[in-house]
PDB file of C-alpha atoms and ligand atoms in Angstrom:
ATOM      1  CA  MET A 235     -29.959  13.296  -4.288  1.00  0.00           C
ATOM      2  CA  PHE A 236     -29.734  16.775  -5.813  1.00  0.00           C
ATOM      3  CA  ASP A 237     -26.036  16.980  -4.999  1.00  0.00           C
ATOM      4  CA  TYR A 238     -25.294  14.563  -7.832  1.00  0.00           C
ATOM      5  CA  PHE A 239     -26.684  17.092 -10.304  1.00  0.00           C
ATOM      6  CA  ARG A 240     -24.824  20.116  -8.986  1.00  0.00           C
ATOM      7  CA  PRO A 241     -21.785  21.074 -11.064  1.00  0.00           C
ATOM      8  CA  THR A 242     -18.659  22.444  -9.406  1.00  0.00           C
ATOM      9  CA  LEU A 243     -18.693  25.342 -11.900  1.00  0.00           C
ATOM     10  CA  GLN A 244     -20.922  26.704 -14.644  1.00  0.00           C
ATOM     11  CA  ALA A 245     -19.822  28.546 -17.784  1.00  0.00           C
ATOM     12  CA  PRO A 246     -21.689  30.081 -20.719  1.00  0.00           C
ATOM     13  CA  SER A 247     -19.501  28.123 -23.179  1.00  0.00           C
ATOM     14  CA  LEU A 248     -16.397  25.925 -23.345  1.00  0.00           C
ATOM     15  CA  ASP A 249     -14.097  28.779 -24.389  1.00  0.00           C
ATOM     16  CA  ARG A 250     -15.283  30.912 -21.427  1.00  0.00           C
ATOM     17  CA  ILE A 251     -13.944  28.429 -18.863  1.00  0.00           C
ATOM     18  CA  VAL A 252     -11.012  30.196 -17.238  1.00  0.00           C
ATOM     19  CA  VAL A 253      -7.934  28.013 -17.744  1.00  0.00           C
ATOM     20  CA  GLU A 254      -6.073  29.766 -14.905  1.00  0.00           C
ATOM     21  CA  GLN A 255      -8.818  28.709 -12.512  1.00  0.00           C
ATOM     22  CA  LEU A 256      -8.461  25.069 -13.577  1.00  0.00           C
ATOM     23  CA  VAL A 257      -4.723  25.324 -12.912  1.00  0.00           C
ATOM     24  CA  ARG A 258      -5.355  26.914  -9.486  1.00  0.00           C
ATOM     25  CA  ASP A 259      -7.780  24.121  -8.637  1.00  0.00           C
ATOM     26  CA  GLY A 260      -5.163  21.492  -9.455  1.00  0.00           C
ATOM     27  CA  ILE A 261      -6.821  20.140 -12.603  1.00  0.00           C
ATOM     28  CA  LYS A 262      -4.462  18.184 -14.889  1.00  0.00           C
ATOM     29  CA  GLY A 263      -6.922  16.436 -17.207  1.00  0.00           C
ATOM     30  CA  LEU A 264     -10.190  17.279 -18.941  1.00  0.00           C
ATOM     31  CA  ILE A 265     -12.890  14.858 -20.082  1.00  0.00           C
ATOM     32  CA  ILE A 266     -14.885  16.887 -22.583  1.00  0.00           C
ATOM     33  CA  ASP A 267     -18.265  16.160 -24.137  1.00  0.00           C
ATOM     34  CA  LEU A 268     -18.581  16.640 -27.915  1.00  0.00           C
ATOM     35  CA  ASP A 269     -22.115  17.419 -29.109  1.00  0.00           C
ATOM     36  CA  ASN A 270     -23.315  20.872 -28.115  1.00  0.00           C
ATOM     37  CA  THR A 271     -20.252  21.357 -25.875  1.00  0.00           C
ATOM     38  CA  MET A 272     -17.385  21.495 -28.415  1.00  0.00           C
ATOM     39  CA  THR A 273     -19.412  21.721 -31.629  1.00  0.00           C
ATOM     40  CA  PRO A 274     -23.092  22.029 -32.579  1.00  0.00           C
ATOM     41  CA  TRP A 275     -24.845  18.643 -32.599  1.00  0.00           C
ATOM     42  CA  ASN A 276     -23.545  16.368 -35.398  1.00  0.00           C
ATOM     43  CA  ASP A 277     -21.407  19.179 -36.793  1.00  0.00           C
ATOM     44  CA  LEU A 278     -17.708  18.776 -37.582  1.00  0.00           C
ATOM     45  CA  GLU A 279     -16.770  22.446 -37.352  1.00  0.00           C
ATOM     46  CA  VAL A 280     -14.728  23.535 -34.344  1.00  0.00           C
ATOM     47  CA  GLY A 281     -15.029  27.303 -33.934  1.00  0.00           C
ATOM     48  CA  PRO A 282     -11.934  29.562 -33.732  1.00  0.00           C
ATOM     49  CA  LYS A 283     -12.602  30.452 -30.065  1.00  0.00           C
ATOM     50  CA  VAL A 284     -12.753  26.798 -29.119  1.00  0.00           C
ATOM     51  CA  ARG A 285      -9.497  26.128 -30.996  1.00  0.00           C
ATOM     52  CA  GLU A 286      -7.780  28.993 -29.193  1.00  0.00           C
ATOM     53  CA  TRP A 287      -9.078  27.729 -25.859  1.00  0.00           C
ATOM     54  CA  PHE A 288      -7.540  24.299 -26.543  1.00  0.00           C
ATOM     55  CA  ILE A 289      -4.183  25.934 -27.294  1.00  0.00           C
ATOM     56  CA  LYS A 290      -4.352  27.696 -23.894  1.00  0.00           C
ATOM     57  CA  VAL A 291      -5.262  24.438 -22.161  1.00  0.00           C
ATOM     58  CA  LYS A 292      -2.298  22.669 -23.726  1.00  0.00           C
ATOM     59  CA  ALA A 293       0.075  25.520 -22.845  1.00  0.00           C
ATOM     60  CA  ALA A 294      -1.086  25.264 -19.220  1.00  0.00           C
ATOM     61  CA  GLY A 295       0.034  21.618 -19.172  1.00  0.00           C
ATOM     62  CA  ILE A 296      -3.513  20.247 -18.969  1.00  0.00           C
ATOM     63  CA  ALA A 297      -4.326  17.132 -21.009  1.00  0.00           C
ATOM     64  CA  ALA A 298      -7.723  16.817 -22.701  1.00  0.00           C
ATOM     65  CA  CYS A 299      -9.772  14.075 -24.324  1.00  0.00           C
ATOM     66  CA  VAL A 300     -13.220  13.770 -25.887  1.00  0.00           C
ATOM     67  CA  VAL A 301     -15.653  11.363 -24.229  1.00  0.00           C
ATOM     68  CA  SER A 302     -18.839  11.236 -26.299  1.00  0.00           C
ATOM     69  CA  ASN A 303     -21.954   9.086 -26.183  1.00  0.00           C
ATOM     70  CA  ASN A 304     -22.202   9.586 -29.951  1.00  0.00           C
ATOM     71  CA  LYS A 305     -21.990   6.150 -31.569  1.00  0.00           C
ATOM     72  CA  LYS A 306     -20.495   7.346 -34.866  1.00  0.00           C
ATOM     73  CA  ARG A 307     -16.784   6.716 -34.546  1.00  0.00           C
ATOM     74  CA  GLN A 308     -15.907   8.775 -37.594  1.00  0.00           C
ATOM     75  CA  ARG A 309     -17.768  11.846 -36.333  1.00  0.00           C
ATOM     76  CA  VAL A 310     -16.007  11.823 -32.953  1.00  0.00           C
ATOM     77  CA  ALA A 311     -12.615  10.937 -34.476  1.00  0.00           C
ATOM     78  CA  VAL A 312     -12.613  13.807 -36.997  1.00  0.00           C
ATOM     79  CA  VAL A 313     -13.149  16.480 -34.338  1.00  0.00           C
ATOM     80  CA  ALA A 314     -10.709  14.924 -31.862  1.00  0.00           C
ATOM     81  CA  GLU A 315      -8.022  14.558 -34.527  1.00  0.00           C
ATOM     82  CA  ARG A 316      -8.416  18.179 -35.610  1.00  0.00           C
ATOM     83  CA  LEU A 317      -7.613  19.182 -32.055  1.00  0.00           C
ATOM     84  CA  GLY A 318      -4.926  16.521 -31.653  1.00  0.00           C
ATOM     85  CA  ILE A 319      -6.535  14.870 -28.630  1.00  0.00           C
ATOM     86  CA  PRO A 320      -7.586  11.258 -27.913  1.00  0.00           C
ATOM     87  CA  PHE A 321     -11.231  10.198 -27.772  1.00  0.00           C
ATOM     88  CA  VAL A 322     -13.790   7.681 -26.573  1.00  0.00           C
ATOM     89  CA  PHE A 323     -16.997   7.260 -28.641  1.00  0.00           C
ATOM     90  CA  GLY A 324     -20.214   5.392 -27.749  1.00  0.00           C
ATOM     91  CA  ALA A 325     -19.264   6.179 -24.164  1.00  0.00           C
ATOM     92  CA  THR A 326     -22.452   5.302 -22.193  1.00  0.00           C
ATOM     93  CA  LYS A 327     -22.279   8.358 -19.870  1.00  0.00           C
ATOM     94  CA  PRO A 328     -23.429   8.604 -17.047  1.00  0.00           C
ATOM     95  CA  ARG A 329     -21.935   5.137 -16.498  1.00  0.00           C
ATOM     96  CA  ARG A 330     -18.760   5.335 -14.506  1.00  0.00           C
ATOM     97  CA  ARG A 331     -16.762   3.205 -16.921  1.00  0.00           C
ATOM     98  CA  ALA A 332     -17.069   5.971 -19.534  1.00  0.00           C
ATOM     99  CA  PHE A 333     -15.233   8.399 -17.245  1.00  0.00           C
ATOM    100  CA  ARG A 334     -12.718   5.792 -16.114  1.00  0.00           C
ATOM    101  CA  ALA A 335     -11.863   5.204 -19.783  1.00  0.00           C
ATOM    102  CA  GLY A 336     -11.264   8.957 -20.151  1.00  0.00           C
ATOM    103  CA  MET A 337      -9.012   9.105 -17.086  1.00  0.00           C
ATOM    104  CA  GLU A 338      -7.049   6.170 -18.433  1.00  0.00           C
ATOM    105  CA  LEU A 339      -6.405   8.065 -21.674  1.00  0.00           C
ATOM    106  CA  LEU A 340      -5.363  11.163 -19.718  1.00  0.00           C
ATOM    107  CA  GLY A 341      -3.296   9.399 -17.066  1.00  0.00           C
ATOM    108  CA  THR A 342      -5.100  11.395 -14.361  1.00  0.00           C
ATOM    109  CA  GLY A 343      -7.172  10.426 -11.327  1.00  0.00           C
ATOM    110  CA  GLN A 344     -10.182  11.425  -9.270  1.00  0.00           C
ATOM    111  CA  GLU A 345      -8.516  14.426  -7.631  1.00  0.00           C
ATOM    112  CA  ASP A 346      -7.165  16.106 -10.768  1.00  0.00           C
ATOM    113  CA  THR A 347      -9.718  15.388 -13.505  1.00  0.00           C
ATOM    114  CA  ALA A 348     -12.566  17.677 -14.570  1.00  0.00           C
ATOM    115  CA  VAL A 349     -15.596  16.747 -16.676  1.00  0.00           C
ATOM    116  CA  ILE A 350     -17.043  19.366 -19.018  1.00  0.00           C
ATOM    117  CA  GLY A 351     -20.436  18.964 -20.675  1.00  0.00           C
ATOM    118  CA  ASP A 352     -23.840  20.438 -21.439  1.00  0.00           C
ATOM    119  CA  GLN A 353     -26.084  17.793 -19.884  1.00  0.00           C
ATOM    120  CA  LEU A 354     -26.967  17.241 -16.239  1.00  0.00           C
ATOM    121  CA  PHE A 355     -28.116  13.632 -16.737  1.00  0.00           C
ATOM    122  CA  THR A 356     -25.005  12.394 -18.523  1.00  0.00           C
ATOM    123  CA  ASP A 357     -21.964  14.655 -18.012  1.00  0.00           C
ATOM    124  CA  ILE A 358     -22.611  16.160 -14.583  1.00  0.00           C
ATOM    125  CA  LEU A 359     -24.317  13.170 -12.946  1.00  0.00           C
ATOM    126  CA  GLY A 360     -21.644  10.782 -14.221  1.00  0.00           C
ATOM    127  CA  GLY A 361     -18.732  12.980 -13.167  1.00  0.00           C
ATOM    128  CA  ASN A 362     -20.201  13.616  -9.726  1.00  0.00           C
ATOM    129  CA  ARG A 363     -20.798   9.900  -9.145  1.00  0.00           C
ATOM    130  CA  LEU A 364     -17.029   9.446  -9.354  1.00  0.00           C
ATOM    131  CA  GLY A 365     -16.339  12.534  -7.245  1.00  0.00           C
ATOM    132  CA  LEU A 366     -14.802  14.466 -10.158  1.00  0.00           C
ATOM    133  CA  TYR A 367     -14.739  18.235 -10.678  1.00  0.00           C
ATOM    134  CA  THR A 368     -17.678  19.001 -12.997  1.00  0.00           C
ATOM    135  CA  ILE A 369     -18.350  21.978 -15.273  1.00  0.00           C
ATOM    136  CA  LEU A 370     -21.729  22.578 -16.888  1.00  0.00           C
ATOM    137  CA  VAL A 371     -21.771  24.657 -20.075  1.00  0.00           C
ATOM    138  CA  THR A 372     -24.765  26.093 -21.919  1.00  0.00           C
ATOM    139  CA  PRO A 373     -25.538  23.960 -25.008  1.00  0.00           C
ATOM    140  CA  ILE A 374     -24.266  25.548 -28.252  1.00  0.00           C
ATOM    141  CA  ASN A 375     -27.664  25.346 -29.944  1.00  0.00           C
ATOM    142  CA  ASP A 376     -31.148  23.819 -29.791  1.00  0.00           C
ATOM    143  CA  ARG A 377     -30.749  21.311 -32.581  1.00  0.00           C
ATOM    144  CA  GLU A 378     -30.132  17.901 -31.057  1.00  0.00           C
ATOM    145  CA  PHE A 379     -30.875  14.199 -30.890  1.00  0.00           C
ATOM    146  CA  ILE A 380     -34.541  13.483 -30.057  1.00  0.00           C
ATOM    147  CA  GLY A 381     -33.573  11.558 -26.894  1.00  0.00           C
ATOM    148  CA  THR A 382     -31.580  14.588 -25.743  1.00  0.00           C
ATOM    149  CA  ARG A 383     -34.569  16.873 -26.308  1.00  0.00           C
ATOM    150  CA  ILE A 384     -36.650  14.731 -23.966  1.00  0.00           C
ATOM    151  CA  MET A 385     -33.824  14.848 -21.417  1.00  0.00           C
ATOM    152  CA  ARG A 386     -33.801  18.651 -21.658  1.00  0.00           C
ATOM    153  CA  ARG A 387     -37.411  18.750 -20.465  1.00  0.00           C
ATOM    154  CA  MET A 388     -36.469  16.534 -17.536  1.00  0.00           C
ATOM    155  CA  GLU A 389     -33.486  18.779 -16.804  1.00  0.00           C
ATOM    156  CA  LYS A 390     -35.780  21.787 -16.603  1.00  0.00           C
ATOM    157  CA  VAL A 391     -37.974  20.008 -14.053  1.00  0.00           C
ATOM    158  CA  LEU A 392     -34.917  18.986 -12.098  1.00  0.00           C
ATOM    159  CA  VAL A 393     -33.454  22.508 -12.048  1.00  0.00           C
ATOM    160  CA  TRP A 394     -36.826  23.842 -10.825  1.00  0.00           C
ATOM    161  CA  LEU A 395     -36.929  21.224  -8.074  1.00  0.00           C
ATOM    162  CA  MET A 396     -33.338  21.995  -7.071  1.00  0.00           C
ATOM    163  CA  LYS A 397     -34.215  25.664  -6.779  1.00  0.00           C
ATOM    164  CA  HIS A 398     -37.433  25.253  -4.844  1.00  0.00           C
ATOM    165  CA  CYS A 399     -37.222  22.007  -2.924  1.00  0.00           C
ATOM    166  CA  ALA A 400     -33.536  21.383  -2.200  1.00  0.00           C
ATOM    167  CA  PRO A 401     -33.039  21.008   1.525  1.00  0.00           C
ATOM    168  CA  ALA A 402     -30.461  23.187   3.184  1.00  0.00           C
ATOM    169  CA  LYS A 403     -27.081  21.518   3.626  1.00  0.00           C
ATOM    170  CA  PRO A 404     -27.236  19.340   6.745  1.00  0.00           C
ATOM    171  CA  PHE A 405     -25.298  20.641   9.689  1.00  0.00           C
ATOM    172  CA  SER A 406     -22.213  18.496  10.193  1.00  0.00           C
ATOM    173  CA  PRO A 407     -20.220  19.407  13.288  1.00  0.00           C
ATOM    174  CA  LYS A 408     -16.493  18.728  13.124  1.00  0.00           C
ATOM    175  CA  ILE A 409     -15.175  16.847  16.117  1.00  0.00           C
ATOM    176  CA  HIS A 410     -11.649  17.681  17.164  1.00  0.00           C
TER     177      HIS A 410
HETATM  178 MG1   MG T 125     -23.618  17.130 -25.188  1.00  0.00          MG
END
């Protein structure tokens, strides 16, 4: 059960994800969360480091889109348009259809798409359910939607459980 909540990679922020590593790992498309991953919650400002990171991503031939659970179309559209990337709003993550919609926009598949987000219960769980490459980033700040704040408490419990109660990986002999 815990495996669904384990990201492939972790990074302190979006702009600290090493683009060269994504290229090495065969990633061609990125499904990126908006609130507290790209910008502070309900904020339209994209920081200069994040902008520069998107330029690097583009130069590496990796496509990107925003997939946000935020229901305000205008809010998601403004940020996505500033970066010149497509978007999905009101996305219902961790439902799989949210990620499938992102892959459709990107023209990528299960083996070459990465999900980037700040929440275990939406971004990481959803991406892992589809077998995608998942990257957990530290949330930009503490200000967020009340429902998200409750989720954060649950995340803390989950991380504690993963640390203390996760069983060792089962031994799986390979038969030749
Ligand atoms: Mg978020």
